[in-house]
């Protein structure tokens, strides 16, 4: 076995230290990124989940009806939005893409006057895994918004 000299160890440590200082390229998606948005009316009643929704997390409601499904394009730093049945606007903004291909997303809903947005949530989302945003009162229940990031 070959012995490693002190000079080789020092050189190796310098190379490794320099490698840590080199900026890494910004992580990005390999293709277009879109978000599937489900607008769901959640109420109390006969337990039922619209088959087009799929699985729901345990919430205080037991009846879920899909009102609308949309696919929104996402571009870093640009808002992508859709109208809600309440007259407000739901907005998503793609932040960064992490090295392990997760997506930093900001979700907001417009104020009743439509002039400003209330930030609801910032999340680092896994591709193809749905997350939910809720709380808007609507027709005896609540609107629940399901979002799934679809990466190509």
Short mmCIF file of N, CA and C in Angstrom, two decimals:
data_model
loop_
_atom_site.label_atom_id
_atom_site.label_comp_id
_atom_site.label_asym_id
_atom_site.label_seq_id
_atom_site.Cartn_x
_atom_site.Cartn_y
_atom_site.Cartn_z
N UNK A 1 0.84 -1.17 0.00
CA UNK A 1 0.00 0.00 0.00
C UNK A 1 0.89 1.24 0.00
N UNK A 2 0.53 2.20 -0.80
CA UNK A 2 1.31 3.43 -0.95
C UNK A 2 0.97 4.41 0.17
N UNK A 3 2.00 5.03 0.74
CA UNK A 3 1.78 6.02 1.79
C UNK A 3 1.48 7.37 1.17
N UNK A 4 0.57 8.11 1.78
CA UNK A 4 0.20 9.44 1.31
C UNK A 4 1.02 10.46 2.08
N UNK A 5 1.70 11.33 1.32
CA UNK A 5 2.54 12.33 1.98
C UNK A 5 1.69 13.48 2.52
N UNK A 6 2.29 14.23 3.40
CA UNK A 6 1.63 15.40 3.98
C UNK A 6 1.30 16.41 2.89
N UNK A 7 2.17 16.54 1.90
CA UNK A 7 1.95 17.48 0.80
C UNK A 7 0.71 17.07 -0.01
N UNK A 8 0.54 15.77 -0.27
CA UNK A 8 -0.64 15.29 -1.00
C UNK A 8 -1.92 15.54 -0.21
N UNK A 9 -1.87 15.32 1.09
CA UNK A 9 -3.05 15.57 1.92
C UNK A 9 -3.42 17.05 1.91
N UNK A 10 -2.42 17.92 2.02
CA UNK A 10 -2.67 19.36 2.00
C UNK A 10 -3.27 19.78 0.66
N UNK A 11 -2.70 19.27 -0.43
CA UNK A 11 -3.20 19.59 -1.76
C UNK A 11 -4.65 19.11 -1.91
N UNK A 12 -4.93 17.90 -1.48
CA UNK A 12 -6.29 17.36 -1.56
C UNK A 12 -7.28 18.19 -0.76
N UNK A 13 -6.87 18.64 0.43
CA UNK A 13 -7.75 19.47 1.26
C UNK A 13 -8.03 20.81 0.58
N UNK A 14 -7.01 21.39 -0.06
CA UNK A 14 -7.21 22.66 -0.78
C UNK A 14 -8.17 22.49 -1.95
N UNK A 15 -8.02 21.41 -2.70
CA UNK A 15 -8.91 21.16 -3.84
C UNK A 15 -10.35 20.98 -3.35
N UNK A 16 -10.54 20.22 -2.29
CA UNK A 16 -11.89 20.00 -1.76
C UNK A 16 -12.48 21.32 -1.25
N UNK A 17 -11.69 22.12 -0.57
CA UNK A 17 -12.17 23.41 -0.07
C UNK A 17 -12.56 24.34 -1.21
N UNK A 18 -11.75 24.36 -2.27
CA UNK A 18 -12.07 25.20 -3.43
C UNK A 18 -13.35 24.73 -4.10
N UNK A 19 -13.57 23.43 -4.14
CA UNK A 19 -14.78 22.89 -4.77
C UNK A 19 -16.03 23.38 -4.03
N UNK A 20 -15.92 23.56 -2.73
CA UNK A 20 -17.07 24.05 -1.96
C UNK A 20 -17.38 25.51 -2.26
N UNK A 21 -16.40 26.26 -2.72
CA UNK A 21 -16.59 27.67 -3.01
C UNK A 21 -17.12 27.94 -4.40
N UNK A 22 -17.07 26.97 -5.28
CA UNK A 22 -17.53 27.15 -6.66
C UNK A 22 -19.05 27.17 -6.65
N UNK A 23 -19.67 28.21 -7.24
CA UNK A 23 -21.14 28.25 -7.25
C UNK A 23 -21.70 27.11 -8.09
N UNK A 24 -22.76 26.54 -7.59
CA UNK A 24 -23.41 25.47 -8.35
C UNK A 24 -24.46 26.09 -9.24
N UNK A 25 -24.71 25.51 -10.41
CA UNK A 25 -25.74 26.08 -11.27
C UNK A 25 -27.10 25.96 -10.60
N UNK A 26 -27.98 26.89 -10.92
CA UNK A 26 -29.32 26.89 -10.34
C UNK A 26 -30.04 25.61 -10.76
N UNK A 27 -30.66 24.97 -9.79
CA UNK A 27 -31.43 23.78 -10.11
C UNK A 27 -32.64 24.21 -10.93
N UNK A 28 -33.00 23.41 -11.89
CA UNK A 28 -34.15 23.75 -12.72
C UNK A 28 -34.87 22.47 -13.11
N UNK A 29 -36.07 22.62 -13.52
CA UNK A 29 -36.83 21.47 -14.00
C UNK A 29 -36.30 21.09 -15.37
N UNK A 30 -36.39 19.83 -15.72
CA UNK A 30 -35.91 19.37 -17.02
C UNK A 30 -36.86 19.74 -18.14
N UNK A 31 -38.07 20.09 -17.83
CA UNK A 31 -39.05 20.45 -18.85
C UNK A 31 -40.06 21.40 -18.27
N UNK A 32 -41.14 21.62 -19.01
CA UNK A 32 -42.16 22.55 -18.51
C UNK A 32 -42.78 22.06 -17.20
N UNK A 33 -43.13 23.00 -16.37
CA UNK A 33 -43.77 22.68 -15.10
C UNK A 33 -45.18 23.24 -15.14
N UNK A 34 -46.14 22.42 -14.77
CA UNK A 34 -47.53 22.86 -14.69
C UNK A 34 -48.09 22.43 -13.33
N UNK A 35 -49.20 23.03 -12.97
CA UNK A 35 -49.88 22.67 -11.73
C UNK A 35 -51.31 22.28 -12.06
N UNK A 36 -51.71 21.11 -11.60
CA UNK A 36 -53.11 20.69 -11.69
C UNK A 36 -53.80 21.28 -10.46
N UNK A 37 -54.86 22.05 -10.69
CA UNK A 37 -55.58 22.70 -9.60
C UNK A 37 -57.01 22.16 -9.58
N UNK A 38 -57.40 21.59 -8.44
CA UNK A 38 -58.76 21.10 -8.25
C UNK A 38 -59.49 22.05 -7.30
N UNK A 39 -60.62 22.58 -7.75
CA UNK A 39 -61.46 23.42 -6.90
C UNK A 39 -62.57 22.51 -6.37
N UNK A 40 -62.58 22.31 -5.06
CA UNK A 40 -63.46 21.33 -4.41
C UNK A 40 -64.39 22.03 -3.43
N UNK A 41 -65.68 21.65 -3.46
CA UNK A 41 -66.65 22.15 -2.48
C UNK A 41 -66.76 21.09 -1.39
N UNK A 42 -66.36 21.47 -0.18
CA UNK A 42 -66.39 20.55 0.96
C UNK A 42 -67.54 20.94 1.88
N UNK A 43 -68.37 19.94 2.24
CA UNK A 43 -69.51 20.19 3.12
C UNK A 43 -69.66 19.03 4.10
N UNK A 44 -70.56 19.20 5.05
CA UNK A 44 -70.98 18.11 5.93
C UNK A 44 -72.25 17.54 5.32
N UNK A 45 -72.36 16.26 5.28
CA UNK A 45 -73.54 15.62 4.73
C UNK A 45 -73.29 14.14 4.59
N UNK A 46 -73.96 13.55 3.61
CA UNK A 46 -73.73 12.14 3.34
C UNK A 46 -72.28 11.97 2.92
N UNK A 47 -71.51 11.12 3.62
CA UNK A 47 -70.10 10.96 3.27
C UNK A 47 -69.93 10.54 1.81
N UNK A 48 -69.15 11.33 1.08
CA UNK A 48 -68.94 11.06 -0.33
C UNK A 48 -67.73 11.85 -0.82
N UNK A 49 -66.93 11.22 -1.67
CA UNK A 49 -65.82 11.90 -2.33
C UNK A 49 -65.98 11.69 -3.82
N UNK A 50 -66.08 12.77 -4.55
CA UNK A 50 -66.19 12.72 -6.02
C UNK A 50 -65.03 11.86 -6.54
N UNK A 51 -65.32 10.83 -7.36
CA UNK A 51 -64.25 9.96 -7.87
C UNK A 51 -63.17 10.71 -8.65
N UNK A 52 -63.51 11.85 -9.23
CA UNK A 52 -62.52 12.63 -9.99
C UNK A 52 -61.48 13.28 -9.07
N UNK A 53 -61.77 13.32 -7.77
CA UNK A 53 -60.84 13.92 -6.81
C UNK A 53 -59.79 12.91 -6.36
N UNK A 54 -60.23 11.70 -6.08
CA UNK A 54 -59.31 10.71 -5.51
C UNK A 54 -59.32 10.82 -4.00
N UNK A 55 -58.19 10.49 -3.38
CA UNK A 55 -58.10 10.48 -1.93
C UNK A 55 -58.07 11.88 -1.34
N UNK A 56 -58.75 12.04 -0.22
CA UNK A 56 -58.74 13.31 0.51
C UNK A 56 -58.11 13.09 1.88
N UNK A 57 -57.40 14.09 2.38
CA UNK A 57 -56.87 13.98 3.74
C UNK A 57 -58.02 14.12 4.74
N UNK A 58 -57.82 13.69 5.98
CA UNK A 58 -58.88 13.86 6.97
C UNK A 58 -59.07 15.35 7.30
N UNK A 59 -60.22 15.87 6.94
CA UNK A 59 -60.58 17.26 7.23
C UNK A 59 -61.87 17.25 8.04
N UNK A 60 -62.38 18.41 8.39
CA UNK A 60 -63.61 18.45 9.20
C UNK A 60 -64.86 18.20 8.37
N UNK A 61 -64.73 18.05 7.07
CA UNK A 61 -65.87 17.80 6.20
C UNK A 61 -65.86 16.33 5.77
N UNK A 62 -67.02 15.87 5.27
CA UNK A 62 -67.08 14.48 4.83
C UNK A 62 -67.69 14.32 3.44
N UNK A 63 -68.02 15.43 2.79
CA UNK A 63 -68.60 15.38 1.45
C UNK A 63 -67.80 16.33 0.56
N UNK A 64 -67.23 15.79 -0.52
CA UNK A 64 -66.35 16.56 -1.39
C UNK A 64 -66.80 16.43 -2.84
N UNK A 65 -67.09 17.57 -3.45
CA UNK A 65 -67.54 17.58 -4.84
C UNK A 65 -66.57 18.43 -5.66
N UNK A 66 -66.09 17.88 -6.77
CA UNK A 66 -65.19 18.62 -7.65
C UNK A 66 -65.99 19.64 -8.44
N UNK A 67 -65.63 20.92 -8.30
CA UNK A 67 -66.30 21.98 -9.04
C UNK A 67 -65.58 22.28 -10.35
N UNK A 68 -64.26 22.21 -10.31
CA UNK A 68 -63.49 22.56 -11.50
C UNK A 68 -62.08 21.99 -11.41
N UNK A 69 -61.54 21.62 -12.56
CA UNK A 69 -60.15 21.16 -12.67
C UNK A 69 -59.47 22.00 -13.74
N UNK A 70 -58.32 22.57 -13.40
CA UNK A 70 -57.56 23.37 -14.36
C UNK A 70 -56.09 22.98 -14.30
N UNK A 71 -55.39 23.20 -15.39
CA UNK A 71 -53.95 23.03 -15.43
C UNK A 71 -53.34 24.39 -15.71
N UNK A 72 -52.48 24.85 -14.80
CA UNK A 72 -51.86 26.16 -14.93
C UNK A 72 -50.37 26.01 -15.26
N UNK A 73 -49.87 26.77 -16.22
CA UNK A 73 -48.43 26.74 -16.50
C UNK A 73 -47.69 27.50 -15.39
N UNK A 74 -46.52 27.00 -15.00
CA UNK A 74 -45.73 27.68 -13.98
C UNK A 74 -44.38 28.07 -14.55
N UNK A 75 -44.01 29.33 -14.37
CA UNK A 75 -42.69 29.84 -14.74
C UNK A 75 -42.11 30.52 -13.53
N UNK A 76 -40.82 30.32 -13.30
CA UNK A 76 -40.17 30.85 -12.11
C UNK A 76 -40.43 32.35 -11.94
N UNK A 77 -40.97 32.70 -10.76
CA UNK A 77 -41.18 34.09 -10.40
C UNK A 77 -42.40 34.75 -11.00
N UNK A 78 -43.16 34.03 -11.82
CA UNK A 78 -44.34 34.62 -12.46
C UNK A 78 -45.61 34.00 -11.88
N UNK A 79 -46.60 34.85 -11.63
CA UNK A 79 -47.86 34.38 -11.07
C UNK A 79 -48.70 33.70 -12.15
N UNK A 80 -49.33 32.61 -11.77
CA UNK A 80 -50.28 31.91 -12.63
C UNK A 80 -51.55 31.79 -11.80
N UNK A 81 -52.70 32.17 -12.37
CA UNK A 81 -53.89 32.25 -11.53
C UNK A 81 -55.13 31.70 -12.21
N UNK A 82 -56.14 31.46 -11.36
CA UNK A 82 -57.44 31.00 -11.83
C UNK A 82 -58.51 31.60 -10.92
N UNK A 83 -59.68 31.83 -11.48
CA UNK A 83 -60.79 32.37 -10.70
C UNK A 83 -61.42 31.31 -9.82
N UNK A 84 -61.98 31.75 -8.71
CA UNK A 84 -62.69 30.86 -7.79
C UNK A 84 -64.18 31.19 -7.83
N UNK A 85 -65.05 30.24 -7.47
CA UNK A 85 -66.49 30.49 -7.48
C UNK A 85 -66.91 31.64 -6.55
N UNK A 86 -66.06 32.00 -5.61
CA UNK A 86 -66.37 33.10 -4.68
C UNK A 86 -66.10 34.47 -5.30
N UNK A 87 -65.55 34.50 -6.50
CA UNK A 87 -65.19 35.75 -7.14
C UNK A 87 -63.75 36.17 -6.88
N UNK A 88 -63.09 35.47 -5.99
CA UNK A 88 -61.68 35.75 -5.70
C UNK A 88 -60.80 35.03 -6.72
N UNK A 89 -59.51 35.29 -6.65
CA UNK A 89 -58.55 34.68 -7.56
C UNK A 89 -57.52 33.89 -6.76
N UNK A 90 -57.25 32.66 -7.19
CA UNK A 90 -56.22 31.81 -6.59
C UNK A 90 -54.98 31.94 -7.45
N UNK A 91 -53.83 32.11 -6.80
CA UNK A 91 -52.60 32.36 -7.52
C UNK A 91 -51.47 31.47 -7.01
N UNK A 92 -50.69 30.93 -7.93
CA UNK A 92 -49.49 30.16 -7.61
C UNK A 92 -48.28 30.85 -8.21
N UNK A 93 -47.17 30.83 -7.48
CA UNK A 93 -45.91 31.34 -8.00
C UNK A 93 -44.84 30.28 -7.74
N UNK A 94 -44.14 29.90 -8.80
CA UNK A 94 -43.03 28.96 -8.68
C UNK A 94 -41.79 29.73 -8.26
N UNK A 95 -41.19 29.30 -7.15
CA UNK A 95 -39.92 29.88 -6.71
C UNK A 95 -38.80 29.07 -7.32
N UNK A 96 -38.00 28.48 -6.50
CA UNK A 96 -36.88 27.68 -6.98
C UNK A 96 -37.26 26.22 -7.13
N UNK A 97 -36.41 25.51 -7.85
CA UNK A 97 -36.48 24.06 -7.93
C UNK A 97 -35.26 23.56 -7.18
N UNK A 98 -35.47 22.69 -6.20
CA UNK A 98 -34.35 22.19 -5.39
C UNK A 98 -33.54 21.18 -6.19
N UNK A 99 -32.31 20.91 -5.77
CA UNK A 99 -31.49 19.92 -6.48
C UNK A 99 -32.15 18.54 -6.57
N UNK A 100 -32.98 18.21 -5.58
CA UNK A 100 -33.67 16.91 -5.63
C UNK A 100 -35.03 17.01 -6.33
N UNK A 101 -35.20 18.06 -7.14
CA UNK A 101 -36.37 18.24 -8.02
C UNK A 101 -37.69 18.41 -7.27
N UNK A 102 -37.63 19.13 -6.15
CA UNK A 102 -38.86 19.54 -5.48
C UNK A 102 -39.07 21.01 -5.80
N UNK A 103 -40.31 21.47 -5.69
CA UNK A 103 -40.69 22.78 -6.19
C UNK A 103 -41.14 23.69 -5.06
N UNK A 104 -40.48 24.84 -4.94
CA UNK A 104 -40.89 25.83 -3.93
C UNK A 104 -42.02 26.65 -4.53
N UNK A 105 -43.19 26.54 -3.91
CA UNK A 105 -44.42 27.14 -4.42
C UNK A 105 -45.00 28.08 -3.37
N UNK A 106 -45.50 29.21 -3.83
CA UNK A 106 -46.23 30.15 -2.98
C UNK A 106 -47.67 30.19 -3.49
N UNK A 107 -48.63 30.01 -2.59
CA UNK A 107 -50.05 30.04 -2.95
C UNK A 107 -50.72 31.22 -2.25
N UNK A 108 -51.56 31.95 -3.00
CA UNK A 108 -52.24 33.13 -2.47
C UNK A 108 -53.67 33.18 -2.99
N UNK A 109 -54.53 33.88 -2.24
CA UNK A 109 -55.90 34.16 -2.69
C UNK A 109 -56.10 35.67 -2.58
N UNK A 110 -56.77 36.23 -3.59
CA UNK A 110 -56.98 37.68 -3.60
C UNK A 110 -57.90 38.11 -2.47
N UNK A 111 -57.72 39.35 -2.03
CA UNK A 111 -58.61 39.97 -1.05
C UNK A 111 -59.99 40.11 -1.70
N UNK A 112 -61.05 40.29 -0.91
CA UNK A 112 -62.38 40.46 -1.50
C UNK A 112 -62.46 41.61 -2.51
N UNK A 113 -61.68 42.68 -2.28
CA UNK A 113 -61.72 43.81 -3.22
C UNK A 113 -60.88 43.54 -4.47
N UNK A 114 -60.14 42.43 -4.49
CA UNK A 114 -59.36 42.05 -5.66
C UNK A 114 -58.08 42.82 -5.86
N UNK A 115 -57.74 43.72 -4.94
CA UNK A 115 -56.58 44.58 -5.14
C UNK A 115 -55.28 43.99 -4.62
N UNK A 116 -55.35 43.12 -3.65
CA UNK A 116 -54.13 42.55 -3.07
C UNK A 116 -54.34 41.06 -2.83
N UNK A 117 -53.24 40.35 -2.64
CA UNK A 117 -53.31 38.91 -2.39
C UNK A 117 -52.88 38.60 -0.96
N UNK A 118 -53.59 37.66 -0.35
CA UNK A 118 -53.23 37.15 0.97
C UNK A 118 -52.42 35.88 0.76
N UNK A 119 -51.18 35.88 1.23
CA UNK A 119 -50.36 34.68 1.09
C UNK A 119 -50.89 33.63 2.05
N UNK A 120 -51.23 32.48 1.52
CA UNK A 120 -51.77 31.41 2.33
C UNK A 120 -50.70 30.45 2.79
N UNK A 121 -49.74 30.20 1.89
CA UNK A 121 -48.89 29.06 2.11
C UNK A 121 -47.65 29.15 1.25
N UNK A 122 -46.53 28.73 1.80
CA UNK A 122 -45.32 28.47 1.03
C UNK A 122 -44.95 27.04 1.32
N UNK A 123 -44.72 26.28 0.28
CA UNK A 123 -44.47 24.85 0.44
C UNK A 123 -43.39 24.42 -0.54
N UNK A 124 -42.64 23.41 -0.15
CA UNK A 124 -41.71 22.75 -1.07
C UNK A 124 -42.40 21.45 -1.44
N UNK A 125 -42.94 21.42 -2.66
CA UNK A 125 -43.80 20.32 -3.09
C UNK A 125 -43.03 19.27 -3.88
N UNK A 126 -43.38 18.03 -3.62
CA UNK A 126 -42.84 16.93 -4.42
C UNK A 126 -43.65 16.85 -5.70
N UNK A 127 -43.00 16.51 -6.81
CA UNK A 127 -43.77 16.38 -8.05
C UNK A 127 -44.80 15.26 -7.93
N UNK A 128 -45.95 15.50 -8.51
CA UNK A 128 -47.04 14.53 -8.60
C UNK A 128 -47.65 14.14 -7.26
N UNK A 129 -47.39 14.91 -6.21
CA UNK A 129 -48.00 14.65 -4.91
C UNK A 129 -48.86 15.86 -4.55
N UNK A 130 -50.14 15.62 -4.33
CA UNK A 130 -51.10 16.71 -4.11
C UNK A 130 -50.98 17.30 -2.70
N UNK A 131 -51.13 18.62 -2.63
CA UNK A 131 -51.28 19.29 -1.35
C UNK A 131 -52.56 20.12 -1.42
N UNK A 132 -53.09 20.48 -0.25
CA UNK A 132 -54.39 21.14 -0.19
C UNK A 132 -54.30 22.48 0.53
N UNK A 133 -55.09 23.42 0.03
CA UNK A 133 -55.23 24.75 0.61
C UNK A 133 -56.72 24.95 0.81
N UNK A 134 -57.14 25.47 1.95
CA UNK A 134 -58.57 25.62 2.16
C UNK A 134 -58.92 26.78 3.06
N UNK A 135 -60.21 26.91 3.29
CA UNK A 135 -60.65 27.90 4.24
C UNK A 135 -61.62 28.95 3.73
N UNK A 136 -61.83 29.05 2.43
CA UNK A 136 -62.76 30.04 1.89
C UNK A 136 -64.19 29.53 2.08
N UNK A 137 -65.00 30.28 2.82
CA UNK A 137 -66.40 29.90 3.04
C UNK A 137 -67.13 29.94 1.71
N UNK A 138 -67.95 28.90 1.47
CA UNK A 138 -68.67 28.83 0.19
C UNK A 138 -69.91 27.96 0.35
N UNK A 139 -71.07 28.50 0.11
CA UNK A 139 -72.36 27.79 0.06
C UNK A 139 -72.52 26.72 1.14
N UNK A 140 -72.46 27.13 2.38
CA UNK A 140 -72.68 26.22 3.50
C UNK A 140 -71.52 25.28 3.79
N UNK A 141 -70.41 25.51 3.18
CA UNK A 141 -69.24 24.68 3.40
C UNK A 141 -67.98 25.50 3.20
N UNK A 142 -67.04 24.89 2.54
CA UNK A 142 -65.76 25.56 2.32
C UNK A 142 -65.18 25.14 0.97
N UNK A 143 -64.41 26.03 0.37
CA UNK A 143 -63.65 25.65 -0.82
C UNK A 143 -62.33 25.06 -0.36
N UNK A 144 -61.99 23.94 -0.92
CA UNK A 144 -60.69 23.31 -0.69
C UNK A 144 -60.03 23.26 -2.06
N UNK A 145 -58.79 23.67 -2.13
CA UNK A 145 -58.07 23.69 -3.40
C UNK A 145 -56.95 22.67 -3.33
N UNK A 146 -57.02 21.70 -4.22
CA UNK A 146 -55.97 20.69 -4.32
C UNK A 146 -55.00 21.09 -5.42
N UNK A 147 -53.70 21.01 -5.14
CA UNK A 147 -52.68 21.38 -6.11
C UNK A 147 -51.68 20.24 -6.23
N UNK A 148 -51.38 19.89 -7.47
CA UNK A 148 -50.36 18.87 -7.74
C UNK A 148 -49.43 19.41 -8.81
N UNK A 149 -48.14 19.43 -8.53
CA UNK A 149 -47.15 19.91 -9.49
C UNK A 149 -46.84 18.78 -10.46
N UNK A 150 -47.03 19.08 -11.74
CA UNK A 150 -46.79 18.10 -12.79
C UNK A 150 -45.52 18.50 -13.52
N UNK A 151 -44.45 17.77 -13.31
CA UNK A 151 -43.18 18.07 -13.97
C UNK A 151 -42.96 17.07 -15.10
N UNK A 152 -42.49 17.57 -16.22
CA UNK A 152 -42.25 16.71 -17.39
C UNK A 152 -40.92 16.02 -17.27
#
